[in-house]
Amino acid sequence: MEIQRLVEALAPLLREPVAEGDFAYGMADLPAAGTDVMVNVDPETEDRDDVEVNDLVDRVAAFLALTPEQWTAIVDRVVAEIEEAVGDQPVAETTALRDDLSLTSSVVFVDAVLLSFVAPLQLPDAIVRVQLDDEHRFEDLEVEIEGVESVTFEGLDDLLDDLSEEPGPSAP
């Protein structure tokens, strides 16, 4: 796939799209979220050779056309997953996570969308990454904390099991 052809095809959807390496990106309005968002488009050329420009453009258009109901369902799921993992642990900031959560960027692939959120009051050193499937349904969530090695769990049950395990012996 010629990346410049992708950039030209994205021009109606993204403001001033540009190419950098194998990616194309630009800002766009995401009305369902009530915000502008950086949209990165990854044709995954290192892994796939069957991705068509029109398919990626259609995926970007579908993402930007999310309805407010779809967006609310995504945010509800993110908040529920994080709040369930935190449980009754005390929090330093009383601001509701829903009010603190802010979309910072997205990556559109031909079969998924990756969203990056920050919550500067509730999770000041973290980036919340959410993967949506090809129909924009919640698929996975990962919280990356600056300075802490990332750990991935297959689901919420695995995360909760890990959190409830007794800590091992500490090093001297």
PDB file of C-alpha atoms in Angstrom:
ATOM      1  CA  MET A   1       0.000   0.000   0.000  1.00  0.00           C
ATOM      2  CA  GLU A   2       1.289   3.428  -0.881  1.00  0.00           C
ATOM      3  CA  ILE A   3       1.029   5.559   2.256  1.00  0.00           C
ATOM      4  CA  GLN A   4       0.623   8.815   0.303  1.00  0.00           C
ATOM      5  CA  ARG A   5      -2.461   7.391  -1.404  1.00  0.00           C
ATOM      6  CA  LEU A   6      -3.895   6.664   2.049  1.00  0.00           C
ATOM      7  CA  VAL A   7      -3.174  10.230   3.198  1.00  0.00           C
ATOM      8  CA  GLU A   8      -4.968  11.650   0.157  1.00  0.00           C
ATOM      9  CA  ALA A   9      -7.961   9.363   0.717  1.00  0.00           C
ATOM     10  CA  LEU A  10      -8.172  10.434   4.393  1.00  0.00           C
ATOM     11  CA  ALA A  11      -8.240  14.155   3.525  1.00  0.00           C
ATOM     12  CA  PRO A  12     -12.061  14.427   3.670  1.00  0.00           C
ATOM     13  CA  LEU A  13     -12.084  12.871   7.173  1.00  0.00           C
ATOM     14  CA  LEU A  14      -8.944  14.201   8.885  1.00  0.00           C
ATOM     15  CA  ARG A  15      -7.683  17.769   9.118  1.00  0.00           C
ATOM     16  CA  GLU A  16      -4.355  18.065   7.310  1.00  0.00           C
ATOM     17  CA  PRO A  17      -3.510  14.348   7.310  1.00  0.00           C
ATOM     18  CA  VAL A  18       0.158  13.488   7.027  1.00  0.00           C
ATOM     19  CA  ALA A  19       2.253  10.377   6.640  1.00  0.00           C
ATOM     20  CA  GLU A  20       5.061   9.378   8.915  1.00  0.00           C
ATOM     21  CA  GLY A  21       6.732   6.095   8.141  1.00  0.00           C
ATOM     22  CA  ASP A  22       3.988   3.517   7.643  1.00  0.00           C
ATOM     23  CA  PHE A  23       1.325   5.550   9.486  1.00  0.00           C
ATOM     24  CA  ALA A  24      -1.050   8.310   8.474  1.00  0.00           C
ATOM     25  CA  TYR A  25      -2.545  10.660  11.037  1.00  0.00           C
ATOM     26  CA  GLY A  26      -4.495  13.845  11.566  1.00  0.00           C
ATOM     27  CA  MET A  27      -6.997  15.516  13.860  1.00  0.00           C
ATOM     28  CA  ALA A  28     -10.718  14.890  13.479  1.00  0.00           C
ATOM     29  CA  ASP A  29     -13.955  15.763  15.186  1.00  0.00           C
ATOM     30  CA  LEU A  30     -15.508  12.868  17.117  1.00  0.00           C
ATOM     31  CA  PRO A  31     -19.033  14.231  17.684  1.00  0.00           C
ATOM     32  CA  ALA A  32     -20.166  11.293  19.836  1.00  0.00           C
ATOM     33  CA  ALA A  33     -17.453  12.147  22.390  1.00  0.00           C
ATOM     34  CA  GLY A  34     -17.837  15.896  21.944  1.00  0.00           C
ATOM     35  CA  THR A  35     -14.137  16.363  21.250  1.00  0.00           C
ATOM     36  CA  ASP A  36     -11.400  16.480  18.660  1.00  0.00           C
ATOM     37  CA  VAL A  37      -9.110  13.489  18.617  1.00  0.00           C
ATOM     38  CA  MET A  38      -5.840  12.548  16.977  1.00  0.00           C
ATOM     39  CA  VAL A  39      -6.605   9.692  14.599  1.00  0.00           C
ATOM     40  CA  ASN A  40      -3.662   7.484  13.678  1.00  0.00           C
ATOM     41  CA  VAL A  41      -4.241   5.039  10.848  1.00  0.00           C
ATOM     42  CA  ASP A  42      -2.082   1.926  10.787  1.00  0.00           C
ATOM     43  CA  PRO A  43      -2.300  -0.227   7.656  1.00  0.00           C
ATOM     44  CA  GLU A  44      -0.089  -2.818   9.407  1.00  0.00           C
ATOM     45  CA  THR A  45       2.047  -3.161   6.291  1.00  0.00           C
ATOM     46  CA  GLU A  46       4.720  -5.069   8.223  1.00  0.00           C
ATOM     47  CA  ASP A  47       2.184  -7.788   9.096  1.00  0.00           C
ATOM     48  CA  ARG A  48      -0.316  -7.695   6.242  1.00  0.00           C
ATOM     49  CA  ASP A  49      -0.227  -7.095   2.537  1.00  0.00           C
ATOM     50  CA  ASP A  50      -3.944  -7.400   1.862  1.00  0.00           C
ATOM     51  CA  VAL A  51      -5.201  -4.115   3.383  1.00  0.00           C
ATOM     52  CA  GLU A  52      -6.861  -1.791   0.894  1.00  0.00           C
ATOM     53  CA  VAL A  53      -6.885   2.005   1.186  1.00  0.00           C
ATOM     54  CA  ASN A  54     -10.679   2.115   0.872  1.00  0.00           C
ATOM     55  CA  ASP A  55     -11.082  -0.390   3.702  1.00  0.00           C
ATOM     56  CA  LEU A  56      -9.022   1.764   6.052  1.00  0.00           C
ATOM     57  CA  VAL A  57     -10.831   4.935   5.019  1.00  0.00           C
ATOM     58  CA  ASP A  58     -14.163   3.184   5.661  1.00  0.00           C
ATOM     59  CA  ARG A  59     -12.927   2.107   9.129  1.00  0.00           C
ATOM     60  CA  VAL A  60     -11.939   5.693   9.988  1.00  0.00           C
ATOM     61  CA  ALA A  61     -15.300   7.011   8.749  1.00  0.00           C
ATOM     62  CA  ALA A  62     -17.161   4.386  10.809  1.00  0.00           C
ATOM     63  CA  PHE A  63     -15.159   5.265  13.926  1.00  0.00           C
ATOM     64  CA  LEU A  64     -15.824   8.980  13.507  1.00  0.00           C
ATOM     65  CA  ALA A  65     -19.525   8.213  12.955  1.00  0.00           C
ATOM     66  CA  LEU A  66     -20.004   6.489  16.318  1.00  0.00           C
ATOM     67  CA  THR A  67     -23.317   7.450  17.850  1.00  0.00           C
ATOM     68  CA  PRO A  68     -23.549   9.091  21.265  1.00  0.00           C
ATOM     69  CA  GLU A  69     -25.160   5.855  22.513  1.00  0.00           C
ATOM     70  CA  GLN A  70     -22.240   3.774  21.265  1.00  0.00           C
ATOM     71  CA  TRP A  71     -19.767   6.197  22.858  1.00  0.00           C
ATOM     72  CA  THR A  72     -21.640   6.142  26.162  1.00  0.00           C
ATOM     73  CA  ALA A  73     -21.590   2.329  26.142  1.00  0.00           C
ATOM     74  CA  ILE A  74     -17.805   2.346  25.581  1.00  0.00           C
ATOM     75  CA  VAL A  75     -17.176   4.858  28.382  1.00  0.00           C
ATOM     76  CA  ASP A  76     -19.595   3.016  30.704  1.00  0.00           C
ATOM     77  CA  ARG A  77     -17.670  -0.211  30.155  1.00  0.00           C
ATOM     78  CA  VAL A  78     -14.282   1.462  30.722  1.00  0.00           C
ATOM     79  CA  VAL A  79     -15.468   3.079  33.950  1.00  0.00           C
ATOM     80  CA  ALA A  80     -17.100  -0.150  35.160  1.00  0.00           C
ATOM     81  CA  GLU A  81     -13.973  -2.230  34.440  1.00  0.00           C
ATOM     82  CA  ILE A  82     -11.681   0.200  36.267  1.00  0.00           C
ATOM     83  CA  GLU A  83     -14.022   0.770  39.199  1.00  0.00           C
ATOM     84  CA  GLU A  84     -14.582  -2.969  39.621  1.00  0.00           C
ATOM     85  CA  ALA A  85     -10.816  -3.570  39.626  1.00  0.00           C
ATOM     86  CA  VAL A  86     -10.274  -0.826  42.212  1.00  0.00           C
ATOM     87  CA  GLY A  87     -13.128  -2.050  44.404  1.00  0.00           C
ATOM     88  CA  ASP A  88     -13.439  -0.396  47.811  1.00  0.00           C
ATOM     89  CA  GLN A  89      -9.881   0.891  47.918  1.00  0.00           C
ATOM     90  CA  PRO A  90      -9.710   4.493  49.108  1.00  0.00           C
ATOM     91  CA  VAL A  91      -9.133   7.143  46.452  1.00  0.00           C
ATOM     92  CA  ALA A  92      -7.265  10.407  46.885  1.00  0.00           C
ATOM     93  CA  GLU A  93      -9.493  12.345  44.485  1.00  0.00           C
ATOM     94  CA  THR A  94     -13.272  12.373  44.731  1.00  0.00           C
ATOM     95  CA  THR A  95     -13.872  13.443  41.138  1.00  0.00           C
ATOM     96  CA  ALA A  96     -15.916  10.820  39.315  1.00  0.00           C
ATOM     97  CA  LEU A  97     -13.798   8.765  36.924  1.00  0.00           C
ATOM     98  CA  ARG A  98     -16.363   9.368  34.172  1.00  0.00           C
ATOM     99  CA  ASP A  99     -15.830  13.134  34.504  1.00  0.00           C
ATOM    100  CA  ASP A 100     -12.038  12.791  34.648  1.00  0.00           C
ATOM    101  CA  LEU A 101     -11.648  10.399  31.692  1.00  0.00           C
ATOM    102  CA  SER A 102     -10.511  12.171  28.531  1.00  0.00           C
ATOM    103  CA  LEU A 103      -9.819  10.695  25.094  1.00  0.00           C
ATOM    104  CA  THR A 104      -6.368  11.705  23.830  1.00  0.00           C
ATOM    105  CA  SER A 105      -5.830   9.641  20.685  1.00  0.00           C
ATOM    106  CA  SER A 106      -6.933   6.689  18.631  1.00  0.00           C
ATOM    107  CA  VAL A 107      -5.357   4.179  16.286  1.00  0.00           C
ATOM    108  CA  VAL A 108      -7.538   2.729  13.557  1.00  0.00           C
ATOM    109  CA  PHE A 109      -6.609  -0.659  12.146  1.00  0.00           C
ATOM    110  CA  VAL A 110      -8.606  -2.531   9.532  1.00  0.00           C
ATOM    111  CA  ASP A 111     -10.083  -4.840  12.200  1.00  0.00           C
ATOM    112  CA  ALA A 112      -9.871  -2.856  15.461  1.00  0.00           C
ATOM    113  CA  VAL A 113      -9.619   0.572  17.062  1.00  0.00           C
ATOM    114  CA  LEU A 114      -7.310   1.388  19.961  1.00  0.00           C
ATOM    115  CA  LEU A 115      -8.325   4.332  22.161  1.00  0.00           C
ATOM    116  CA  SER A 116      -6.042   6.125  24.618  1.00  0.00           C
ATOM    117  CA  PHE A 117      -7.530   7.947  27.583  1.00  0.00           C
ATOM    118  CA  VAL A 118      -6.092   9.909  30.479  1.00  0.00           C
ATOM    119  CA  ALA A 119      -7.708  10.576  33.835  1.00  0.00           C
ATOM    120  CA  PRO A 120      -5.332  13.141  35.360  1.00  0.00           C
ATOM    121  CA  LEU A 121      -7.068  13.354  38.741  1.00  0.00           C
ATOM    122  CA  GLN A 122      -8.009   9.701  39.294  1.00  0.00           C
ATOM    123  CA  LEU A 123      -5.064   8.071  37.481  1.00  0.00           C
ATOM    124  CA  PRO A 124      -2.416  10.802  37.239  1.00  0.00           C
ATOM    125  CA  ASP A 125       0.453   8.614  35.975  1.00  0.00           C
ATOM    126  CA  ALA A 126      -1.584   6.302  33.797  1.00  0.00           C
ATOM    127  CA  ILE A 127      -2.797   5.887  30.256  1.00  0.00           C
ATOM    128  CA  VAL A 128      -5.916   3.797  29.781  1.00  0.00           C
ATOM    129  CA  ARG A 129      -5.858   1.870  26.517  1.00  0.00           C
ATOM    130  CA  VAL A 130      -9.076   0.394  25.234  1.00  0.00           C
ATOM    131  CA  GLN A 131      -9.372  -1.922  22.272  1.00  0.00           C
ATOM    132  CA  LEU A 132     -12.592  -2.039  20.286  1.00  0.00           C
ATOM    133  CA  ASP A 133     -13.377  -4.802  17.832  1.00  0.00           C
ATOM    134  CA  ASP A 134     -14.242  -4.258  14.169  1.00  0.00           C
ATOM    135  CA  GLU A 135     -17.823  -3.359  15.140  1.00  0.00           C
ATOM    136  CA  HIS A 136     -16.657  -0.856  17.795  1.00  0.00           C
ATOM    137  CA  ARG A 137     -17.576  -3.051  20.734  1.00  0.00           C
ATOM    138  CA  PHE A 138     -15.407  -3.111  23.845  1.00  0.00           C
ATOM    139  CA  GLU A 139     -12.834  -5.876  23.598  1.00  0.00           C
ATOM    140  CA  ASP A 140      -9.987  -5.194  26.029  1.00  0.00           C
ATOM    141  CA  LEU A 141      -8.653  -2.666  28.532  1.00  0.00           C
ATOM    142  CA  GLU A 142      -5.134  -2.048  29.779  1.00  0.00           C
ATOM    143  CA  VAL A 143      -3.930   0.572  32.225  1.00  0.00           C
ATOM    144  CA  GLU A 144      -0.324   1.590  31.668  1.00  0.00           C
ATOM    145  CA  ILE A 145       1.265   3.364  34.622  1.00  0.00           C
ATOM    146  CA  GLU A 146       4.376   5.420  33.995  1.00  0.00           C
ATOM    147  CA  GLY A 147       7.415   3.704  35.452  1.00  0.00           C
ATOM    148  CA  VAL A 148       5.581   0.424  36.042  1.00  0.00           C
ATOM    149  CA  GLU A 149       5.925  -2.604  33.794  1.00  0.00           C
ATOM    150  CA  SER A 150       2.681  -3.339  31.976  1.00  0.00           C
ATOM    151  CA  VAL A 151       0.896  -6.624  32.679  1.00  0.00           C
ATOM    152  CA  THR A 152      -1.901  -7.933  30.463  1.00  0.00           C
ATOM    153  CA  PHE A 153      -4.784 -10.090  31.676  1.00  0.00           C
ATOM    154  CA  GLU A 154      -7.148 -12.191  29.599  1.00  0.00           C
ATOM    155  CA  GLY A 155     -10.150 -10.722  31.378  1.00  0.00           C
ATOM    156  CA  LEU A 156     -11.429  -9.052  34.496  1.00  0.00           C
ATOM    157  CA  ASP A 157     -11.586 -12.359  36.406  1.00  0.00           C
ATOM    158  CA  ASP A 158      -7.864 -12.950  35.781  1.00  0.00           C
ATOM    159  CA  LEU A 159      -7.071  -9.407  36.927  1.00  0.00           C
ATOM    160  CA  LEU A 160      -9.121  -9.810  40.100  1.00  0.00           C
ATOM    161  CA  ASP A 161      -7.500 -13.202  40.807  1.00  0.00           C
ATOM    162  CA  ASP A 162      -4.073 -11.615  40.483  1.00  0.00           C
ATOM    163  CA  LEU A 163      -4.993  -8.704  42.747  1.00  0.00           C
ATOM    164  CA  SER A 164      -6.351 -11.026  45.436  1.00  0.00           C
ATOM    165  CA  GLU A 165      -3.277 -13.300  45.555  1.00  0.00           C
ATOM    166  CA  GLU A 166      -1.115 -13.148  48.649  1.00  0.00           C
ATOM    167  CA  PRO A 167       2.081 -11.211  47.979  1.00  0.00           C
ATOM    168  CA  GLY A 168       5.227 -13.309  47.836  1.00  0.00           C
ATOM    169  CA  PRO A 169       8.233 -12.869  50.084  1.00  0.00           C
ATOM    170  CA  SER A 170       9.848  -9.478  49.734  1.00  0.00           C
ATOM    171  CA  ALA A 171      13.461  -9.053  48.858  1.00  0.00           C
ATOM    172  CA  PRO A 172      15.824  -7.883  51.636  1.00  0.00           C
TER     173      PRO A 172
END
